[in-house]
Each structure stands twice: as C-alpha cells, then as structure tokens.
Amino acid sequence: MQSQRVQKPPVVETTDAFLGPNQNYESVTAKIGNIVLTPLRRTPWGWPVGFVLAGIGLLVYLYSLVVLFSVGVGIWGINIPIAWGFDIINFVWWIGIGHAGTLISAILLLFRQDWRTSINRAAEAMTIFAVACAGIYPLIHTGRPWLDYWLLPYPGTLGMWPQFRSPLEWDVFAISTYATVSVLFWFIGLIPDLASLRDRATNIWVRRFYGLLSLGWRGGARDWNRYEMVSLILAGLSTPLVLSVHSIISFDFAVSQLPGWHVTVFPPYFVAGAVYCGFAMVINLLVPIRRWFGLHSLITMKHFDLMGQVMLASGLVVAYGYVSEMFYAWYSANIYEYFLIVNRTVGPYAWSYWALIAFNIVIPQLLWFKRFRTNLPLLFFISICINIGMWFERWVIVVLSLHRDFLPSSWDTYTPSVWDWATYIGSFGLFFFLFFLFIRLLPMISIFEVRDLLHKTGGHHGQDHGDHGHGSKA
Amino acid sequence: MFKRNTTPKATTAEQTFYGLMAEFDDPGKLMAAAEQTRDAGYTKIEAYTPIPVHGLDEAIGYKGTRLPWVIFIGGLAGASFMFLLQAWVNVVEYPMNIGGRPNFSWPAFIPVTFEGMVLIAAFSAVFGLIFACGLPRLYHPVFNAPRFERASTDLFFLCVEATDPKFEEKQTQAFLEGLGAQAVSRVDN
C-alpha cells in the first residue's frame, strides 16, 4: 500500500452525501494514511512547490522581525494618532480565521453535524497556525517584546502586577488559553489516527515516531468510552471559549470611548465576522488540497455547499453589523458618531469602506444559489473576496476610527511601510510553512471519524466489500 | 508496541499467558459476542475496535468513566484560583486608583476567571484521559496478537484475560470459537 503512487482517480463529484461511493474501513484508512506514509518523492507536485514558497515567506517574516527587534516599531507606519496599524489589523484578521476551525470541530460536534468529519482536522490545524500568526502581533507590537513577560501575573522583585481591569490584559489570558486548548483538543483527536499510522507504517522509524505520538493507543472499549466523553466535554469547553476570545478582542475596541469603537454590537459582530472569514479560509485551503491529493470521495460537493451556506448566514450577520453602525450614527444624534460615518463613506479612505462593502456584502450574495456554491472556482474566488473584505473590515475599524477623532488638530493619515507589508506577507509564510508540514506529517482528515461515519451511514455495505477484498483470510 | 509476534522470554506458562483474543470482522458480531461472554460470567474482558462502538462498553461490563467529575473539579479550581488571584492583586498587593473606581471591581475579573476555568478544565480532561487509559504505554501484550495491527483499521477484537477467575484455556477457546469469531489466538505477555 505504502509503495503505491498517490493516484489521481477519475473525478466523480458527489453532491448528495458526505462520502463518495464504494468505500470501506480499509480504503478510507489507506487513502488518508498514505498521504502521510508515501515517500516524499512521490508526493503530489503541489506540496514541494507550496512548501518552498512558504519557506521563502517564512524567511521574509524572520528577517522583518529581526529588523523590528533591532530598530523598533518606528519602522512601521504607525504614529500618533494612528498607533494601531497593520499589527492590530492582522492580529484580529488572523485570529478570526482561526475561529472557524474551533467552530467546525467543537460546535458542529455538539450539534452532531456529520459533515464536520472530513474537514475538522484540517480546520483545527488552520486554527492553531492562524492563532500562532495572530499571537505574535500583539507581542511584537508592545515595542519591547523582550519584556512581554510583564503581562503575566507572577511574584517578582519588581513588585509589579498586571492591571486586570484592562481588556488588553484579558487578551493575554484569552489568547493563551485558546491556543493551549486548541492544541490539546487537536492532539486528543489525533491519537487514534496516529495509532492507525503506527500500525500501517512499514519503516521501523516511522512506526516508532507515530507509536510514540499515539502514546500506545489500543482502541479498547473502556478507552473509547472515556475518549468520547472527554471529546464531548472539550467541545463543550471550546464552544464558549471561542465566543469569549473574539468577544474579548472586540472589547479591546468596545471598552474604549472612540467613535466607531464604542459600540455594543461589537462582540456578536466580531464573532460572526470571524466565522465568516474562517470558513472562507477553510475553502481556500481545501480546494487545492483536495485536488492535489485526490480527496474527492472524502470532501464532497455537499461539504462545499454547506460551508457556502454557513458563510452566507454569518455574512448576513456581519452586514447587519454595518447597518446597525449606520443606524447608531443617526439615532444617537452624536456629532462624532455622525461624522465617523461621513468620514467612512466620503472621507480620504472612502475607497476602503466601499471595497469592504463590495467584497463582504455584495459579491458573497452569489452564495444564495446552489449552482454557485458548488462551482469550485467561483466559490474559491468568493472566499478570497471574503478574506480581503474581512481584512478591510479591520482596516476600517482600526485606521478610520483613529485617524480622525474628536479634535481636528490631531487628525492624520496612515500609510503602511514596507516593513508592515513584509511582516504581513511573512506571516503567510509562517502559516503555510506550518500547514504544509502538517499535511505531510499528520493525517489531515480524521480517519477514525470517517470510519465511524461509514459505519453509521450504511458502512456495512462498504465493509462487506472490504472483507471480500482484503480480510477473511484468518 | 514496536515489535510484534516476537517470542517472549519469560519462564513459566502462568507468567507468559496474557489471554485469548477472538477476532471479528464486524462491530455487530463483536457486540453480540461481548454480551454473551459477559453473560457467561467472564469479568476480565476487553474489546479492541477501530471505531468507537456505542454500547460496547456496557457489553463488556464497564460502568462508565468518572472523568467528568475530575474535569468539573479542575474547572472549579481554575476559576477560583484566577478570581482570587485578581482580587488579591487588585485589592491587597497592588491597588491602582484609576478615576476613583473601586478596587474590588469584580465584573472586570470575570473574563480572566472564565479563561482560567476553561484552561484548567481542559488540562484535567486531557491528562485525566491519558492517565485513566494508562497511557503513555510503550508495550502492551495485546500487540502480540496476530493481525492486531488491523485493530486500528477494520478488525474487531475481543480479549478474555488469563487472570479472569473463570478462565480455562481450552474451555474458553472453545467458547470464543462458538461465538462466531473468525479466529481465536493465544496472546503472550
């Protein structure tokens, strides 16, 4: 099995089920496991090309961080009054992307949605790597990142403690908890699959590697009982956690008194926006991967159809947020709030506001039609638009609120510097470098959950085929 | 775990004999066999499956896990610790007067308290699971069973351990074969 080249099967698109036809336990385990166990030289061409490009991006990132550490945040375009620029925009953008992974793995598990099975592992990996990219931004934004440990409460000779009434301090706990719990949940989900890889590996070192990672999992009935209980509880903990994380990030803005930030709709609106662009990113990742590795029978058109529906729904919540901001400006009768909307729609950065409306509200309306949701090139394009649109949303919130506040004498404009761009593009390098490593080292689809889905959805049929083909020789 | 089907070097038969492993190709057959084995009075039995089979834990006589209590206590401890830490820091150790606002402003402590609850509960869940399953474990006798590497793909196993009071090699072997197992094999330590 392991020596077979990863083949491109004739593409049969399944539109009405979560698994393609004619599969059994053995075939799905081999299909997903062999992506990892295939020798490197037989891996599809997309992987080495992408890995090298991501590596170059990672070098750009490391270089821009070295320059930042040696020179300081003055290399960025930020200044007073726009003290939050690309660093905070990209921080919120990346962490928002991460939230879709938790939504898929935890919330859809609680709602017993079978369609999460084929996409949850990759989406959770996306979460962890996106949170890594996000978490670095506020740390380097502090200006003296080597003193970031001051953010933690610890008894020290300085006799100094953090200010627990500040949302920025809440961020420290929210993001570190989110990253930790995401990694734990991900690892627990991986254990049975690592055992499958251990049992399939022919190379002794590969078997030892996965054997150690799987901790010696045997799949005993008592272990499965505990395992399912813990998975359910972790999902139950992750669900409020993911909502709390983006709510706390929205408090970074909403607790201040700046027009455009001091809005009560921010927590739900931020969470919906996070889900919106996170699902878009899942689609952007899965469309090429599915093609390279021939996963058409595991990630079906029905998955894309449903992801498109989730994007449409969360996009409408985001649109409601924009409308409510307009409404506040009028209903509050506050001249600063009113001016904010005028400045957004016809001010010097009006182009970015209208780009936001076009990318986030207008183009995604195509998702109302199933014909478009199941047209992969178009869906990929819409997802790219949503990612750009959500980036513009954070740009509009951060820059447009800061650059013209109460006193016209303090107004200014913001232009990102080349280092802002290098850090942003470089963070893609970090993200994709980790993601490409992940798809070669760990099973990117949850194998045991696919087997379980096969069992639940008439897997006996497929299982019989498998036994005639492989087993029953005992 | 890494070497399979090797001959163990223990001395007496008692020490080397782990149990009998019956092999099935279908979760339904395994479930029926597990129930009959339990009903026949065997107590030291365990089933090994590539997917979680619902009801199998009861079929082998497992009452269920107490891990939820461990996680509950962990969450409670995390929440209490973080709340008390914040209250102590902002009231006793390092009070900060900002616009005359009260030092014990407990609503502002709720987000970090919540995060502490989730963090410690998640750690309790994960390490509780690993500990309760007896992991990490580098060696286990069941890996000596023939074809056991397919227990993580498409075969379903039922093991009656030699330490079971009712265990009698020939008799138990015949019993397991009578349950429709496609193979029954001896597992050594």
XYZ file of C-alpha atoms in Angstrom:
663
model
C 0.000 0.000 0.000
C 2.669 2.368 1.038
C 4.654 1.979 -2.124
C 1.798 2.981 -4.361
C 1.998 6.326 -6.021
C -0.714 8.724 -4.885
C -3.029 8.317 -7.811
C -5.415 10.727 -9.393
C -8.658 8.768 -9.657
C -11.239 9.763 -12.259
C -13.130 12.593 -10.615
C -16.647 11.626 -9.635
C -18.296 14.504 -7.823
C -20.699 13.532 -5.038
C -23.305 16.193 -4.375
C -25.765 14.448 -2.070
C -23.578 12.687 0.515
C -20.610 13.338 2.782
C -18.687 10.346 1.461
C -18.218 9.113 -2.070
C -19.439 5.650 -3.102
C -17.648 2.280 -2.755
C -15.560 2.920 0.322
C -14.783 0.726 3.295
C -12.747 0.967 6.502
C -9.603 -0.220 4.792
C -9.923 2.064 1.763
C -10.512 5.272 3.725
C -7.726 4.453 6.189
C -5.344 3.754 3.306
C -6.440 6.805 1.363
C -5.816 9.269 4.198
C -2.933 7.447 5.844
C -0.975 7.047 2.613
C -0.825 10.812 2.091
C 1.458 10.828 5.120
C 3.183 7.478 4.628
C 4.010 7.932 0.930
C 7.703 8.641 0.369
C 8.432 12.304 -0.154
C 9.485 11.955 -3.788
C 6.076 10.529 -4.692
C 4.063 13.285 -3.090
C 1.966 15.432 -5.494
C 3.840 18.349 -7.049
C 1.746 20.958 -5.274
C 3.297 20.074 -1.942
C 7.023 20.746 -2.623
C 6.229 23.891 -4.628
C 3.997 25.251 -1.893
C 6.400 24.242 0.850
C 9.336 26.056 -0.758
C 7.268 29.190 -1.413
C 6.054 29.141 2.195
C 9.636 28.695 3.386
C 10.676 31.813 1.461
C 7.777 33.684 3.070
C 8.913 32.458 6.485
C 12.394 33.848 5.825
C 10.866 37.219 4.908
C 8.973 37.086 8.198
C 12.021 36.244 10.277
C 14.035 38.961 8.547
C 11.390 41.610 9.191
C 11.215 40.514 12.842
C 14.983 40.798 13.212
C 14.857 44.328 11.784
C 11.940 45.156 14.076
C 13.754 43.873 17.156
C 16.943 45.755 16.370
C 15.381 49.065 15.240
C 11.961 49.226 16.938
C 8.344 49.790 15.948
C 9.373 53.068 14.290
C 9.983 51.062 11.106
C 6.221 50.627 10.831
C 3.838 53.280 9.540
C 2.226 53.777 12.948
C 2.364 57.070 14.818
C 0.047 59.211 16.949
C -2.928 59.290 16.470
C -2.830 56.020 14.467
C -0.910 53.953 16.997
C -2.611 50.726 15.925
C -1.908 49.841 12.331
C -1.164 46.664 10.401
C -0.106 44.823 13.546
C -3.534 45.018 15.187
C -5.450 44.673 11.887
C -3.548 41.496 11.071
C -3.799 40.216 14.624
C -7.597 40.413 14.560
C -7.738 39.080 10.995
C -5.620 36.004 11.749
C -7.345 35.109 14.975
C -10.709 35.482 13.266
C -9.601 32.955 10.667
C -8.706 30.604 13.454
C -12.189 30.633 14.918
C -13.770 28.691 12.069
C -11.648 25.670 12.955
C -12.970 25.607 16.509
C -16.485 26.168 15.259
C -16.208 23.179 12.926
C -14.542 20.888 15.450
C -16.446 21.844 18.591
C -19.788 23.467 17.827
C -20.639 21.128 14.968
C -19.662 18.178 17.181
C -22.120 19.319 19.848
C -24.816 19.719 17.185
C -23.931 16.251 15.841
C -23.319 17.513 12.309
C -21.738 14.647 10.403
C -20.334 16.907 7.729
C -17.640 18.181 10.061
C -15.931 14.778 9.915
C -13.967 15.261 6.695
C -12.918 18.836 7.351
C -12.424 19.219 11.103
C -8.798 18.090 11.324
C -7.518 20.455 8.643
C -9.675 23.260 10.030
C -8.278 22.733 13.540
C -4.741 22.785 12.179
C -5.643 26.028 10.443
C -6.863 27.335 13.812
C -3.630 26.565 15.601
C -1.382 28.031 12.919
C -3.588 31.108 12.497
C -3.537 31.673 16.270
C 0.260 31.377 16.196
C 0.402 34.052 13.469
C -2.096 36.202 15.374
C -0.496 35.852 18.796
C 2.865 37.153 17.593
C 1.415 40.530 16.523
C 0.403 41.971 19.901
C 3.639 40.646 21.392
C 5.816 42.469 18.853
C 3.508 45.473 18.928
C 4.429 46.158 22.564
C 7.617 47.775 21.314
C 9.932 45.975 23.714
C 8.872 42.355 23.138
C 11.609 41.009 25.386
C 9.647 42.422 28.333
C 6.356 40.773 27.350
C 6.539 38.504 30.377
C 5.458 41.549 32.397
C 1.965 40.791 31.101
C 1.828 37.647 33.232
C 0.919 37.749 36.920
C 3.953 36.480 38.801
C 5.570 37.442 42.095
C 8.849 39.119 41.240
C 11.396 41.541 42.618
C 9.759 44.336 40.597
C 6.770 44.052 42.914
C 4.599 44.846 39.897
C 1.325 43.198 38.892
C -0.826 43.477 35.789
C -3.953 45.622 35.542
C -6.744 43.060 35.438
C -9.419 45.624 34.567
C -7.986 46.155 31.090
C -9.284 44.217 28.061
C -5.716 44.153 26.780
C -4.806 42.062 29.825
C -7.861 39.852 29.245
C -6.463 39.263 25.762
C -3.329 37.715 27.240
C -5.386 35.078 29.038
C -7.957 34.617 26.292
C -5.439 34.026 23.513
C -3.026 31.882 25.504
C -5.900 29.733 26.783
C -7.371 29.489 23.305
C -4.065 28.419 21.776
C -3.444 25.851 24.526
C -6.924 24.337 24.483
C -6.917 24.201 20.671
C -3.649 22.262 20.694
C -4.924 19.878 23.395
C -8.210 19.239 21.579
C -6.353 18.702 18.327
C -3.913 16.257 19.882
C -6.661 14.242 21.557
C -8.417 13.994 18.194
C -5.200 12.781 16.584
C -4.419 9.909 18.979
C -6.481 7.117 17.306
C -5.279 8.215 13.870
C -1.661 8.221 14.994
C -2.262 4.638 16.140
C -3.581 3.804 12.653
C -0.445 5.282 11.093
C 1.733 3.342 13.566
C 0.007 0.134 12.538
C 0.324 0.824 8.818
C 3.904 2.092 8.757
C 6.424 -0.329 7.252
C 9.531 1.627 8.172
C 10.600 0.931 11.759
C 11.494 4.583 12.481
C 8.233 5.855 11.046
C 6.408 3.285 13.180
C 8.315 4.379 16.269
C 7.603 8.036 15.535
C 3.840 7.518 15.278
C 3.943 4.905 18.044
C 5.383 7.445 20.468
C 2.976 10.154 19.358
C -0.025 7.834 19.712
C 1.079 7.131 23.322
C 0.337 3.426 22.802
C -3.363 3.757 21.983
C -5.042 0.343 21.613
C -8.658 1.261 20.986
C -10.044 -0.625 23.997
C -13.768 -0.245 24.626
C -13.143 1.367 28.032
C -10.669 3.793 26.453
C -13.157 4.692 23.719
C -15.804 5.384 26.354
C -13.509 7.817 28.179
C -12.276 9.222 24.897
C -15.716 10.116 23.621
C -16.682 11.626 26.959
C -13.559 13.798 27.013
C -14.031 14.844 23.374
C -17.559 15.937 24.120
C -16.524 17.881 27.226
C -13.625 19.532 25.401
C -16.067 20.535 22.659
C -18.356 21.925 25.332
C -15.459 23.927 26.806
C -14.193 25.127 23.428
C -17.551 26.457 22.296
C -17.906 29.212 24.928
C -14.135 29.677 24.769
C -14.147 30.616 21.091
C -17.035 33.009 21.651
C -15.242 34.544 24.645
C -11.974 35.000 22.756
C -13.367 37.095 19.962
C -15.701 38.924 22.335
C -12.691 39.892 24.456
C -10.829 41.012 21.338
C -13.828 43.173 20.437
C -13.655 44.618 23.997
C -10.182 45.926 23.124
C -12.118 48.321 20.937
C -15.578 48.496 22.502
C -14.419 49.343 26.037
C -12.668 52.478 24.727
C -14.659 55.633 24.035
C -13.595 56.296 20.476
C -16.394 56.808 17.926
C -16.581 53.673 15.786
C -15.230 51.507 18.593
C -17.585 52.257 21.461
C -20.395 50.035 20.155
C -22.351 47.338 21.964
C -22.887 45.276 18.814
C -19.159 44.524 18.606
C -18.936 41.111 20.342
C -21.528 39.248 18.217
C -20.489 41.158 15.130
C -16.832 40.246 15.638
C -17.641 36.588 16.246
C -19.785 36.399 13.105
C -17.046 38.090 11.097
C -14.510 35.615 12.435
C -16.624 32.645 11.386
C -17.241 34.283 8.028
C -13.617 34.694 7.009
C -12.539 31.495 8.774
C -14.854 29.411 6.614
C -13.596 31.307 3.574
C -10.045 30.338 4.540
C -11.049 26.683 5.036
C -12.407 26.687 1.476
C -9.273 28.397 0.163
C -7.150 25.681 1.750
C -9.308 22.665 0.948
C -9.999 23.330 -2.733
C -6.357 22.971 -3.852
C -5.511 20.232 -1.316
C -8.494 18.155 -2.383
C -7.336 18.411 -5.964
C -3.657 17.645 -5.298
C -4.331 14.605 -3.134
C -7.462 13.396 -4.953
C -9.750 13.589 -1.929
C -12.940 13.957 -3.968
C -14.600 10.984 -2.307
C -13.942 12.317 1.224
C -14.551 16.046 0.795
C -17.622 16.151 -1.407
C -19.508 18.959 -3.104
C -22.020 18.718 -0.274
C -19.345 19.911 2.145
C -18.650 22.947 -0.005
C -22.369 23.577 -0.385
C -22.827 23.610 3.407
C -19.747 25.733 4.027
C -21.132 28.204 1.499
C -24.382 28.303 3.467
C -22.545 28.991 6.723
C -20.636 31.816 5.023
C -23.843 33.282 3.676
C -25.516 33.218 7.116
C -22.549 34.673 9.003
C -22.054 37.233 6.210
C -25.588 38.462 6.731
C -24.916 38.916 10.460
C -21.859 40.972 9.516
C -23.996 43.025 7.112
C -26.428 43.630 9.954
C -23.481 44.964 11.980
C -22.684 47.510 9.254
C -26.305 48.606 9.052
C -26.540 48.960 12.819
C -23.429 51.174 12.849
C -25.153 53.462 10.333
C -28.269 53.414 12.492
C -26.339 54.349 15.653
C -24.824 57.338 13.910
C -28.260 58.675 13.133
C -30.135 57.540 16.240
C -27.501 58.621 18.795
C -27.619 62.190 17.432
C -23.958 62.345 18.424
C -21.962 64.574 16.078
C -18.799 62.454 16.445
C -20.644 59.253 15.555
C -22.321 61.020 12.666
C -19.018 62.399 11.420
C -17.488 58.908 11.600
C -19.970 57.593 9.044
C -19.493 60.627 6.790
C -15.740 60.163 7.025
C -16.028 56.465 6.226
C -18.261 56.872 3.223
C -16.829 60.018 1.587
C -13.595 60.724 3.526
C -9.984 60.140 2.384
C -10.291 56.375 2.974
C -13.750 56.018 1.432
C -12.305 53.645 -1.166
C -11.521 51.123 1.575
C -15.025 51.343 3.046
C -16.621 50.731 -0.327
C -14.176 47.921 -1.051
C -15.296 46.372 2.253
C -18.955 46.621 1.231
C -18.230 45.152 -2.196
C -16.078 42.236 -1.012
C -18.030 41.413 2.121
C -21.640 42.175 1.260
C -22.182 42.430 -2.494
C -20.105 39.628 -4.023
C -20.980 36.955 -1.398
C -24.688 37.319 -2.269
C -23.872 34.856 -5.074
C -23.889 32.229 -2.307
C -27.674 32.296 -2.293
C -27.560 29.990 -5.323
C -26.579 26.350 -5.012
C -25.242 26.488 -8.564
C -22.584 28.942 -7.397
C -21.905 27.229 -4.065
C -20.993 24.029 -5.889
C -18.911 25.748 -8.566
C -15.459 25.379 -7.023
C -13.519 28.036 -8.983
C -16.264 30.553 -8.263
C -16.521 29.504 -4.608
C -12.754 29.842 -4.298
C -12.960 33.336 -5.794
C -15.787 34.362 -3.434
C -13.775 33.048 -0.475
C -10.745 35.111 -1.498
C -13.048 38.141 -1.741
C -14.398 37.466 1.762
C -10.894 37.201 3.177
C -9.946 40.514 1.581
C -13.235 42.052 2.671
C -12.758 40.963 6.282
C -9.244 42.374 6.225
C -10.712 45.687 5.045
C -13.249 45.497 7.860
C -10.460 45.507 10.441
C -8.670 48.242 8.474
C -11.827 50.369 8.550
C -12.347 49.761 12.265
C -8.747 50.417 13.289
C -7.500 53.125 10.940
C -10.639 55.050 10.046
C -11.671 55.453 13.680
C -8.212 56.530 14.833
C -7.192 58.889 12.085
C -9.942 61.458 12.730
C -11.140 61.524 16.324
C -12.565 64.362 18.406
C -10.012 67.133 17.783
C -9.311 68.127 14.152
C -5.881 69.395 15.239
C -4.790 65.816 15.965
C -6.003 64.335 12.675
C -3.541 62.495 10.488
C -3.364 59.815 7.812
C -1.792 56.367 7.867
C 0.373 54.690 5.252
C 1.789 51.238 5.962
C 5.537 50.991 5.463
C 7.385 48.295 3.534
C 8.046 46.538 6.879
C 4.335 46.441 7.634
C 3.851 44.609 4.355
C 6.883 42.374 4.882
C 5.584 41.289 8.294
C 2.116 40.678 6.910
C 3.232 38.710 3.852
C 5.786 36.947 6.006
C 3.095 35.779 8.418
C 1.541 33.904 5.488
C 4.908 32.238 5.128
C 4.757 31.059 8.751
C 1.158 29.900 8.349
C 1.670 27.946 5.145
C 5.027 26.552 6.247
C 3.327 25.000 9.282
C 0.324 23.921 7.227
C 2.422 22.172 4.583
C 4.386 20.393 7.304
C 1.077 19.330 8.840
C -0.304 17.765 5.660
C 2.842 15.666 5.235
C 3.295 14.653 8.878
C -0.218 14.144 10.250
C -3.437 12.772 8.760
C -5.277 15.844 7.503
C -8.671 14.151 7.692
C -9.822 12.422 10.856
C -9.545 8.772 9.816
C -11.397 7.158 12.700
C -14.270 9.623 12.403
C -14.581 8.880 8.687
C -14.655 5.152 9.538
C -17.289 5.905 12.146
C -19.326 7.894 9.625
C -19.043 4.975 7.211
C -20.300 2.672 9.958
C -23.229 4.957 10.773
C -24.274 5.643 7.182
C -24.618 2.111 5.868
C -20.970 1.322 6.237
C -21.845 -2.372 6.392
C -22.305 -2.305 2.684
C -18.858 -0.881 2.146
C -17.427 -3.063 4.873
C -18.596 -6.222 3.112
C -16.743 -5.164 0.013
C -13.665 -4.588 2.077
C -13.773 -8.039 3.593
C -14.073 -9.737 0.273
C -11.178 -7.718 -0.983
C -8.749 -7.806 1.917
C -9.744 -9.707 5.012
C -11.314 -13.058 5.923
C -8.056 -14.865 5.355
C -7.693 -15.717 9.009
C 4.297 -1.860 20.664
C 7.086 -1.725 18.130
C 7.966 -5.373 17.762
C 5.225 -7.805 17.026
C 4.986 -11.575 17.186
C 8.276 -11.963 18.964
C 8.820 -14.852 21.343
C 8.778 -13.651 24.938
C 11.489 -14.900 27.255
C 9.524 -15.348 30.486
C 9.823 -18.712 32.242
C 6.551 -20.230 33.357
C 3.345 -20.582 31.398
C 1.448 -18.610 34.041
C 3.631 -15.548 33.571
C 3.685 -15.601 29.781
C 0.000 -16.142 29.157
C -1.943 -12.874 28.768
C -5.218 -14.143 27.365
C -7.198 -15.318 24.375
C -8.010 -12.963 21.543
C -11.065 -13.546 19.360
C -11.220 -11.771 16.035
C -14.346 -10.466 14.272
C -14.876 -8.630 11.017
C -17.908 -6.660 12.066
C -18.826 -4.494 15.083
C -22.253 -6.158 15.357
C -20.766 -9.639 15.712
C -18.278 -8.342 18.271
C -21.062 -6.723 20.272
C -23.111 -9.934 20.360
C -20.044 -11.952 21.332
C -19.086 -9.478 24.081
C -22.558 -9.667 25.581
C -22.521 -13.463 25.590
C -19.043 -13.509 27.124
C -20.161 -11.183 29.893
C -23.321 -13.209 30.446
C -21.239 -16.381 30.641
C -19.628 -14.900 33.760
C -16.310 -13.633 32.451
C -15.252 -10.370 34.068
C -11.747 -9.617 32.789
C -12.647 -8.886 29.196
C -11.769 -6.047 26.867
C -12.764 -5.258 23.281
C -10.463 -3.505 20.812
C -12.048 -1.659 17.905
C -11.025 0.771 15.155
C -14.089 2.931 15.793
C -15.994 3.773 18.964
C -18.828 1.226 19.087
C -21.713 2.501 21.155
C -22.920 0.097 23.804
C -19.767 -1.995 23.674
C -18.559 -0.557 26.982
C -21.713 -1.854 28.648
C -21.450 -5.151 26.788
C -18.080 -5.839 28.417
C -19.391 -4.775 31.800
C -17.850 -1.271 32.047
C -19.853 1.079 34.218
C -18.609 4.322 32.638
C -15.982 6.893 33.419
C -15.780 9.283 36.341
C -13.659 11.740 34.342
C -16.427 14.387 34.182
C -16.032 14.859 37.943
C -12.289 15.308 37.601
C -12.879 17.914 34.885
C -15.530 19.663 36.970
C -13.204 19.931 39.942
C -10.392 21.125 37.659
C -12.599 23.826 36.195
C -13.761 24.929 39.621
C -10.173 25.109 40.864
C -9.054 27.105 37.819
C -11.887 29.587 38.149
C -11.450 30.059 41.921
C -7.703 30.482 41.625
C -7.904 33.097 38.878
C -10.665 35.038 40.602
C -8.893 35.086 43.951
C -5.603 35.997 42.300
C -7.126 39.015 40.582
C -8.977 40.129 43.696
C -5.843 39.800 45.824
C -3.647 41.623 43.274
C -6.027 44.489 42.653
C -7.216 44.925 46.249
C -4.320 43.913 48.509
C -0.996 43.603 46.738
C -1.067 46.238 44.008
C -4.141 48.510 44.203
C -4.404 51.022 41.385
C -6.619 54.065 41.808
C -7.902 54.941 38.362
C -10.537 57.658 38.422
C -11.629 56.575 41.899
C -13.093 53.320 40.675
C -13.467 50.580 43.297
C -10.536 48.229 43.758
C -12.774 45.174 44.071
C -14.366 45.659 40.640
C -15.379 42.022 40.315
C -17.245 42.206 36.966
C -13.932 43.132 35.340
C -12.423 39.924 36.748
C -14.954 37.620 35.082
C -13.264 37.208 31.657
C -9.946 36.052 33.115
C -11.779 33.856 35.664
C -13.614 32.192 32.790
C -10.397 31.614 30.829
C -8.789 30.085 33.915
C -11.755 27.745 34.313
C -11.530 26.578 30.685
C -7.758 26.164 30.781
C -7.570 24.033 33.914
C -10.677 22.035 32.965
C -9.132 21.249 29.566
C -5.862 20.188 31.173
C -7.792 17.974 33.618
C -9.719 16.448 30.726
C -6.686 15.672 28.586
C -4.318 14.487 31.291
C -7.175 12.731 33.079
C -7.934 10.811 29.886
C -4.300 9.902 29.301
C -3.894 8.780 32.908
C -7.191 6.858 33.035
C -6.311 4.979 29.838
C -2.937 4.044 31.315
C -1.081 5.966 28.631
C 1.608 6.608 27.577
C 2.484 2.936 27.382
C 5.320 1.696 25.231
C 4.499 -2.010 25.430
C 1.308 -3.945 25.778
C 0.786 -7.692 25.333
C -2.254 -7.297 23.034
C 0.057 -6.028 20.307
C 1.424 -9.576 20.142
C -1.896 -10.854 18.819
C -1.815 -11.819 15.146
C -3.336 -9.209 12.823
C -3.756 -6.821 15.766
C -2.298 -4.037 13.600
C -5.645 -4.121 11.825
C -7.456 -3.300 15.078
C -6.906 0.313 14.044
C -8.323 -0.257 10.559
C -11.001 -2.885 10.005
C -10.814 -5.779 12.514
C -12.632 -6.041 15.842
C -11.113 -7.984 18.727
C -12.392 -9.412 21.989
C -9.855 -10.415 24.608
C -10.512 -12.639 27.638
C -7.616 -12.222 30.006
C -5.910 -15.190 31.650
C -6.324 -13.600 35.084
C -10.103 -13.996 34.844
C -11.229 -16.413 37.600
C -13.408 -18.322 35.131
C -10.602 -18.587 32.570
C -9.703 -22.105 31.443
C -7.662 -22.137 28.261
C -9.286 -24.992 26.324
C -12.792 -24.272 27.545
C -12.570 -20.525 26.924
C -11.074 -21.088 23.495
C -13.963 -23.357 22.544
C -16.430 -20.841 23.960
C -14.993 -17.978 21.930
C -14.909 -20.050 18.753
C -18.555 -20.821 19.329
C -19.360 -17.095 19.254
C -18.602 -16.769 15.557
C -15.061 -15.487 15.815
C -13.141 -15.863 12.584
C -10.040 -16.694 14.593
C -9.123 -17.223 18.249
C -5.491 -16.876 19.145
C -3.358 -17.090 22.247
C -1.717 -13.852 23.366
C 1.510 -13.951 25.341
C 2.895 -11.295 27.582
